[in-house]
PDB file of C-alpha atoms in Angstrom:
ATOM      1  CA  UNK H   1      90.626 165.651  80.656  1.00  0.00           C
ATOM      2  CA  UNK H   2      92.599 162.432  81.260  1.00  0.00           C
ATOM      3  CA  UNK H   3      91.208 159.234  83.621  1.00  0.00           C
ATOM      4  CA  UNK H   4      93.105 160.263  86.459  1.00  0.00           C
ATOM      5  CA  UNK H   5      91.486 163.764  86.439  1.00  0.00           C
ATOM      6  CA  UNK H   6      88.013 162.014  85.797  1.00  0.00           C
ATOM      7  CA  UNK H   7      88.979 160.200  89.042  1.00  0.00           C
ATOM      8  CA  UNK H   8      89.807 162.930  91.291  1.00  0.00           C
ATOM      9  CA  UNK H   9      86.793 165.032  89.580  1.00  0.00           C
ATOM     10  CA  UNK H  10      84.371 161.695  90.930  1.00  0.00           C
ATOM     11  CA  UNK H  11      85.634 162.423  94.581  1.00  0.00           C
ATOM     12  CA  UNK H  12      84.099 165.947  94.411  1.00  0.00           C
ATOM     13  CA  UNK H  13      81.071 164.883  92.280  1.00  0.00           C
ATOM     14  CA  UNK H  14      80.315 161.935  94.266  1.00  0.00           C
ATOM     15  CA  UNK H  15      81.279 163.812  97.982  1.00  0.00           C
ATOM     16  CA  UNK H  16      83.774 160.775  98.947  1.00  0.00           C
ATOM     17  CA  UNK H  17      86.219 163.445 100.695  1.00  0.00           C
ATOM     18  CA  UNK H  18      84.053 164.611 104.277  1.00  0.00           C
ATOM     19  CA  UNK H  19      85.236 167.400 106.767  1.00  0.00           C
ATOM     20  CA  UNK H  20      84.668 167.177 110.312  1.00  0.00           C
ATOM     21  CA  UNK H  21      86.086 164.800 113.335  1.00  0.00           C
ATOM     22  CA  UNK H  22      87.143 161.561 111.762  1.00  0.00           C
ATOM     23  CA  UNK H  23      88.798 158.557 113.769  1.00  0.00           C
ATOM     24  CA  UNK H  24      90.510 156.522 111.542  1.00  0.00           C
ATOM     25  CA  UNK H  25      91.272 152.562 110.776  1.00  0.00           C
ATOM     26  CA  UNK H  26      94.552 153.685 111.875  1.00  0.00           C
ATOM     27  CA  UNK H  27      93.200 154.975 115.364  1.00  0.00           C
ATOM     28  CA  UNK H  28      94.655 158.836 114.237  1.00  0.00           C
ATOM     29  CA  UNK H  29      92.115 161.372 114.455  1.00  0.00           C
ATOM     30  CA  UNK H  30      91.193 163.493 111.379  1.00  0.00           C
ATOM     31  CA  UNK H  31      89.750 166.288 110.360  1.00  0.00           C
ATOM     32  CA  UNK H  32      88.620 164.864 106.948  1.00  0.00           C
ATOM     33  CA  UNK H  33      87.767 161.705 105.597  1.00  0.00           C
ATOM     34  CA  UNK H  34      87.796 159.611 102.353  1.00  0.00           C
ATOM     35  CA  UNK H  35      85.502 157.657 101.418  1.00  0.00           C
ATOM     36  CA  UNK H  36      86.390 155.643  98.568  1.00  0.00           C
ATOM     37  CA  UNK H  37      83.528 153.300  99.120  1.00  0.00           C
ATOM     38  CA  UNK H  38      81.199 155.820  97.745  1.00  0.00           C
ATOM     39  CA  UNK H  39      83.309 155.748  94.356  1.00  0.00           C
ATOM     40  CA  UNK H  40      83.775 152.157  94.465  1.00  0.00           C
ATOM     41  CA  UNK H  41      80.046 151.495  94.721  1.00  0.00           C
ATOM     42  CA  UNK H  42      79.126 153.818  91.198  1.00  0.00           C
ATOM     43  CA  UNK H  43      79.951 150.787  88.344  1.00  0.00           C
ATOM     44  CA  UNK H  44      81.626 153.911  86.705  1.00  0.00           C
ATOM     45  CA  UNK H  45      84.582 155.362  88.730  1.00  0.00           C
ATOM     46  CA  UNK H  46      85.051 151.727  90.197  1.00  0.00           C
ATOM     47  CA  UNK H  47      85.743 150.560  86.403  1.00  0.00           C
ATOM     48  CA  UNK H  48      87.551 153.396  86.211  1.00  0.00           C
ATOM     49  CA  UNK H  49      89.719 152.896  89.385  1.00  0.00           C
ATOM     50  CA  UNK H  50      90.125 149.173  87.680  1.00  0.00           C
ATOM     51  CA  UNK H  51      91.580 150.606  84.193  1.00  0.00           C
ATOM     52  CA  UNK H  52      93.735 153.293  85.892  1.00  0.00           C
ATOM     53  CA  UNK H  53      95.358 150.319  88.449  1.00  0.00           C
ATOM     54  CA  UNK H  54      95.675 148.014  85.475  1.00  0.00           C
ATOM     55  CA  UNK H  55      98.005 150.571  84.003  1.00  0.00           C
ATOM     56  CA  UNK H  56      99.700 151.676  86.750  1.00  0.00           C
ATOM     57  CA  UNK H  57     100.731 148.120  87.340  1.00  0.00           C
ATOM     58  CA  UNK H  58     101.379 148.205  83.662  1.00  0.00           C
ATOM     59  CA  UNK H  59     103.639 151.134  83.653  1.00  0.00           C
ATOM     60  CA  UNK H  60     105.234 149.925  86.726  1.00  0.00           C
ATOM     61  CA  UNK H  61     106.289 146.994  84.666  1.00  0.00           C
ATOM     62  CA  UNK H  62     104.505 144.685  87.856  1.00  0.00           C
ATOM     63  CA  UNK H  63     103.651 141.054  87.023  1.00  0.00           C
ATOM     64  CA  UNK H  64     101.072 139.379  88.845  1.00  0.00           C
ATOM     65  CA  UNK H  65      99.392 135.837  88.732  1.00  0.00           C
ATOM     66  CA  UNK H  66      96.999 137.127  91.358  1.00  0.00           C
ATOM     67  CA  UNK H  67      94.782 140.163  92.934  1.00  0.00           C
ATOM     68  CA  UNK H  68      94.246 140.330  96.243  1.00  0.00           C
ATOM     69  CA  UNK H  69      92.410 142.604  98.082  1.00  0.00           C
ATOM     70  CA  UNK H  70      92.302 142.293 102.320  1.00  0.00           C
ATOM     71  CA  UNK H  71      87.911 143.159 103.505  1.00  0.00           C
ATOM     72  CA  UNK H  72      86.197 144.948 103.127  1.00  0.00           C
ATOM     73  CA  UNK H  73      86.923 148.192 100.973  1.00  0.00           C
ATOM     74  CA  UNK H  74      89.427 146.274  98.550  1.00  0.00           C
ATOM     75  CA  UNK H  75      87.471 143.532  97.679  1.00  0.00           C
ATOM     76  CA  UNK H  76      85.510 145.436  94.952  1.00  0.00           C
ATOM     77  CA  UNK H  77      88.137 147.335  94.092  1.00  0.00           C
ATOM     78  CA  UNK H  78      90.361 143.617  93.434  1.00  0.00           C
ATOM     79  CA  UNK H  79      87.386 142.053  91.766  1.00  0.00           C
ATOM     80  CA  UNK H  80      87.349 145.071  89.211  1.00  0.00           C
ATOM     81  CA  UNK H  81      90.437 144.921  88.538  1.00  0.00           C
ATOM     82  CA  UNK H  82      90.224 140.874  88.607  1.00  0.00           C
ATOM     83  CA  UNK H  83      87.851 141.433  85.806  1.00  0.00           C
ATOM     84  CA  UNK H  84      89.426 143.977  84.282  1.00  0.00           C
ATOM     85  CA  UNK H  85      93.212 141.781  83.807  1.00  0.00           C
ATOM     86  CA  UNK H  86      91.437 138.429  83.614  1.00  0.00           C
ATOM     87  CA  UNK H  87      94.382 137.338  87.046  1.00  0.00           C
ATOM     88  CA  UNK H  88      91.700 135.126  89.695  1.00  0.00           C
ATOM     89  CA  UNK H  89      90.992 136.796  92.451  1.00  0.00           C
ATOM     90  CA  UNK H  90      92.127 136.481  96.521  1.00  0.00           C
ATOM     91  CA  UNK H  91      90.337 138.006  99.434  1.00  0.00           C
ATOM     92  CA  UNK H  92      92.198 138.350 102.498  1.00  0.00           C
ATOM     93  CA  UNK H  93      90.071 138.151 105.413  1.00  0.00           C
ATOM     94  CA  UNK H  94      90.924 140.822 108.823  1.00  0.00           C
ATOM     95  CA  UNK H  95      91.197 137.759 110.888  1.00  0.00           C
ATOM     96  CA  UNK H  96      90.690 133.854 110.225  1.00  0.00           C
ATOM     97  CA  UNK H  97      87.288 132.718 109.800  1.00  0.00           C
ATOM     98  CA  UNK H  98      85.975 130.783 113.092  1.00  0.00           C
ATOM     99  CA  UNK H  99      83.754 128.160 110.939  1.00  0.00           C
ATOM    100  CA  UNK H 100      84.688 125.682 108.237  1.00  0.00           C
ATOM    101  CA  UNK H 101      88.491 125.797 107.654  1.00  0.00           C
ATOM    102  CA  UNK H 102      89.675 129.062 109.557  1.00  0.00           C
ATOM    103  CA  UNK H 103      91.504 130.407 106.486  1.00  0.00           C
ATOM    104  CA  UNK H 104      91.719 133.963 105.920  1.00  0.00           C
ATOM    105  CA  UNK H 105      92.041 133.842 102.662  1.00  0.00           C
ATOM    106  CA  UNK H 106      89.554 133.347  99.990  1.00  0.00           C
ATOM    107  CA  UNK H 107      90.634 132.038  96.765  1.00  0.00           C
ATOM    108  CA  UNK H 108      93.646 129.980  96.036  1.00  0.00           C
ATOM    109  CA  UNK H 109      97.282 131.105  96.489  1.00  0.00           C
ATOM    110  CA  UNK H 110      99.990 129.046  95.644  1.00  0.00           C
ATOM    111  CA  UNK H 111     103.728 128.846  96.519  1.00  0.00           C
ATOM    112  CA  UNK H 112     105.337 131.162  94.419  1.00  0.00           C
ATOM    113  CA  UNK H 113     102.101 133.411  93.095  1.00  0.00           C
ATOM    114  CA  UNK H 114     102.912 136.967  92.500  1.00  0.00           C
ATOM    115  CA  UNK H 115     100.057 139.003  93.283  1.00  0.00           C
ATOM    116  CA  UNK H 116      99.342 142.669  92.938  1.00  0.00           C
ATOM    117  CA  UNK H 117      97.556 143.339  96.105  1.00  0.00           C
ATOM    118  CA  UNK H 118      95.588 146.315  96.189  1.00  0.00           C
ATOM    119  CA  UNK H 119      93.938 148.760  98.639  1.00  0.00           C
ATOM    120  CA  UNK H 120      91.232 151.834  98.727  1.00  0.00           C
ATOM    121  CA  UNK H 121      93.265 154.438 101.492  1.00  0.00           C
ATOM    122  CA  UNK H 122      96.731 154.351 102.985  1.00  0.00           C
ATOM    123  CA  UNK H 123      97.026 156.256 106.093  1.00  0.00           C
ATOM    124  CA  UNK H 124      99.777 154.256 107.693  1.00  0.00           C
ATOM    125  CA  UNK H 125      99.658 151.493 105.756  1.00  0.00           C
ATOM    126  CA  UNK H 126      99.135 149.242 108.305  1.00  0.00           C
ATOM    127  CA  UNK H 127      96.200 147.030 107.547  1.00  0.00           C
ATOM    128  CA  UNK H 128      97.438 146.297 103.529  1.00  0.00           C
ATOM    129  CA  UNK H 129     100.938 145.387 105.236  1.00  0.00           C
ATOM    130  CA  UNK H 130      98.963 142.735 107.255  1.00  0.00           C
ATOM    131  CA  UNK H 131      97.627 141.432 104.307  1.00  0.00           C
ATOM    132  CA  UNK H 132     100.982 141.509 102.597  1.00  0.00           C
ATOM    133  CA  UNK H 133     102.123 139.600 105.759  1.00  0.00           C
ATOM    134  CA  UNK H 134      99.346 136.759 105.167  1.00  0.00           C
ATOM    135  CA  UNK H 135      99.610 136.411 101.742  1.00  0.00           C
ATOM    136  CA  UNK H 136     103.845 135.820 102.371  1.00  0.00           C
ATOM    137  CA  UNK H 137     102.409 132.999 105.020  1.00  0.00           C
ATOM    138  CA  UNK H 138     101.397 130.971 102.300  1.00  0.00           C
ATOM    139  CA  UNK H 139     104.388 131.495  99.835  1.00  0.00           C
ATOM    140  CA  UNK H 140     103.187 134.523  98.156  1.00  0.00           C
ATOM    141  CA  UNK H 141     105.291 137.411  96.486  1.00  0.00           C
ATOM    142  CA  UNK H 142     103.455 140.310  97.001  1.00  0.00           C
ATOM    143  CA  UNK H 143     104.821 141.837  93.549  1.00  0.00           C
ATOM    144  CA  UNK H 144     103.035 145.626  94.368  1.00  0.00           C
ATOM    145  CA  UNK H 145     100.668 147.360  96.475  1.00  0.00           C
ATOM    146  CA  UNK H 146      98.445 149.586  94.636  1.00  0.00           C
ATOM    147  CA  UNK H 147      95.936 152.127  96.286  1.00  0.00           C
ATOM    148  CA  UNK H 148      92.975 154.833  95.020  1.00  0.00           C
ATOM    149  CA  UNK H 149      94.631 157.532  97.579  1.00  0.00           C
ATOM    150  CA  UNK H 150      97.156 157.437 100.050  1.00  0.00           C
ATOM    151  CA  UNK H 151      96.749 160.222 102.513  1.00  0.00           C
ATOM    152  CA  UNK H 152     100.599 160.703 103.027  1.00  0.00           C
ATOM    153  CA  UNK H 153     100.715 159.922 106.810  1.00  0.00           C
ATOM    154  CA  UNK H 154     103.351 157.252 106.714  1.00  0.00           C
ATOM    155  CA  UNK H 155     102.358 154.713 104.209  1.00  0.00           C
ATOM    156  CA  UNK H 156     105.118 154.769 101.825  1.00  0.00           C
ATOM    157  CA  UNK H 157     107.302 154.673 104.428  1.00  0.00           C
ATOM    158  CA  UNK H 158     105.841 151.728 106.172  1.00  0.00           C
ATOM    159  CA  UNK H 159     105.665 149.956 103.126  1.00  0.00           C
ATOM    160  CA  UNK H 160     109.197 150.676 101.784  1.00  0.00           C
ATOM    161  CA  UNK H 161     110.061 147.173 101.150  1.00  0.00           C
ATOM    162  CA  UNK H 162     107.304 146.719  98.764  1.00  0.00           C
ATOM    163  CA  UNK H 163     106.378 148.790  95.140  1.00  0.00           C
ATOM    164  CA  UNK H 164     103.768 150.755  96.278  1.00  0.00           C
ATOM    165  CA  UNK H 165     101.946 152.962  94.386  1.00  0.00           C
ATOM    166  CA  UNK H 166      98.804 155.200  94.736  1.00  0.00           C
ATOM    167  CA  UNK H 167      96.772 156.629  92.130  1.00  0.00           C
ATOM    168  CA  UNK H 168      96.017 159.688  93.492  1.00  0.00           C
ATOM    169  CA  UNK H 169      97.212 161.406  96.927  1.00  0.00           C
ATOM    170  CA  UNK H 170      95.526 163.342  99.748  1.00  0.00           C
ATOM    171  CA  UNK H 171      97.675 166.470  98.457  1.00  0.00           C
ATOM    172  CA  UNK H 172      96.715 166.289  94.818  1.00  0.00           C
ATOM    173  CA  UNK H 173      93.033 166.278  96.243  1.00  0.00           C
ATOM    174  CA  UNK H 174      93.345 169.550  98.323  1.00  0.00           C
ATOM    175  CA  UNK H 175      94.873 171.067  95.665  1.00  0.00           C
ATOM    176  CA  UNK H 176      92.403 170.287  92.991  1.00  0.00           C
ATOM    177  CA  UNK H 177      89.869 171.413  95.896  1.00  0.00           C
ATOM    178  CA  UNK H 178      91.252 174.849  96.436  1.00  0.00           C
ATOM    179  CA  UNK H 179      91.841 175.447  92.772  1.00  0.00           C
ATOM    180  CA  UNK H 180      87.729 174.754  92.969  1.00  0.00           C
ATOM    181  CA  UNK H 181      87.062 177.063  95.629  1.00  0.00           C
ATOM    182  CA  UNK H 182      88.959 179.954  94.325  1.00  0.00           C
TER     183      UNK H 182
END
């Protein structure tokens, strides 16, 4: 069994996919939900999620000076992978900070950095494109979006002008799930 199977074997294992009535970041209504943040809180799968992005960036041929990550489900996600590629490590913050210097980002970015900013779910995309947006404030090239599993509900379209890439997809989950059940 490869990584990538390991990882969509740890969403079963470690019950990060839900069924029920789900209301989004996005504000769409689901019947299922994924919780990446009970992955990314085993030291396991999140080093795993780490070494899978560091070659997807890899095999992407995506350079980077920087990972970013926007709050809160990223962050560990960007610190793995921080660790994992040695690149210093940015936090982008939902909204500016209301205390010491307002930023909303954490870390240094520079004029020019190219930073591989990464994600745990896409639904639409829209809260790693706000990111991207801050990031671009300061002079950044966001060089890639990467993300543990976009749900295929208008993310890649949304982020079109951008290499984004997700590890796994919502699809690719149901299918291993029904080749489970049956």
């Amino acid at each position: 069994m490869d990584r990538r199977d390991k990882l969509i074997e740890a969403f079963f294992r470690e019950k990060a996919i839900l069924f029920g009535h789900f209301v989004l970041t996005s504000g769409k209504e689901s019947d299922y939900y994924i919780n990446v943040k009970k992955l990314i809180t085993n030291p396991g799968v999140l080093k795993l999620i780490a070494e899978l992005m560091k070659e997807k960036a890899e095999e992407l041929g995506v350079e980077f000076d920087r990972v970013a990550g926007p709050e809160l489900g990223a962050v560990p996600i960007a610190t793995a992978l921080s660790l994992e590629t040695g690149k210093p490590l940015v936090i982008v913050r939902k909204k500016p900070k209301g205390h010491g210097t307002g930023s909303q980002i954490e870390g240094e970015v520079r004029p020019g950095d190219r930073v591989l900013l990464v994600e745990d779910v896409t639904t639409t995309g829209g809260s790693v494109l706000r990111s991207a947006k801050v990031l671009e404030k300061e002079g950044a090239k966001v060089t890639a979006i990467l993300v543990v599993v976009d749900r295929e509900e208008g993310a890649g379209e949304n982020l079109k002008d951008y290499t984004f890439a997700p590890l796994v997809t919502v699809s690719e989950l149901f299918t291993r799930r029904d080749s489970v059940e049956d």
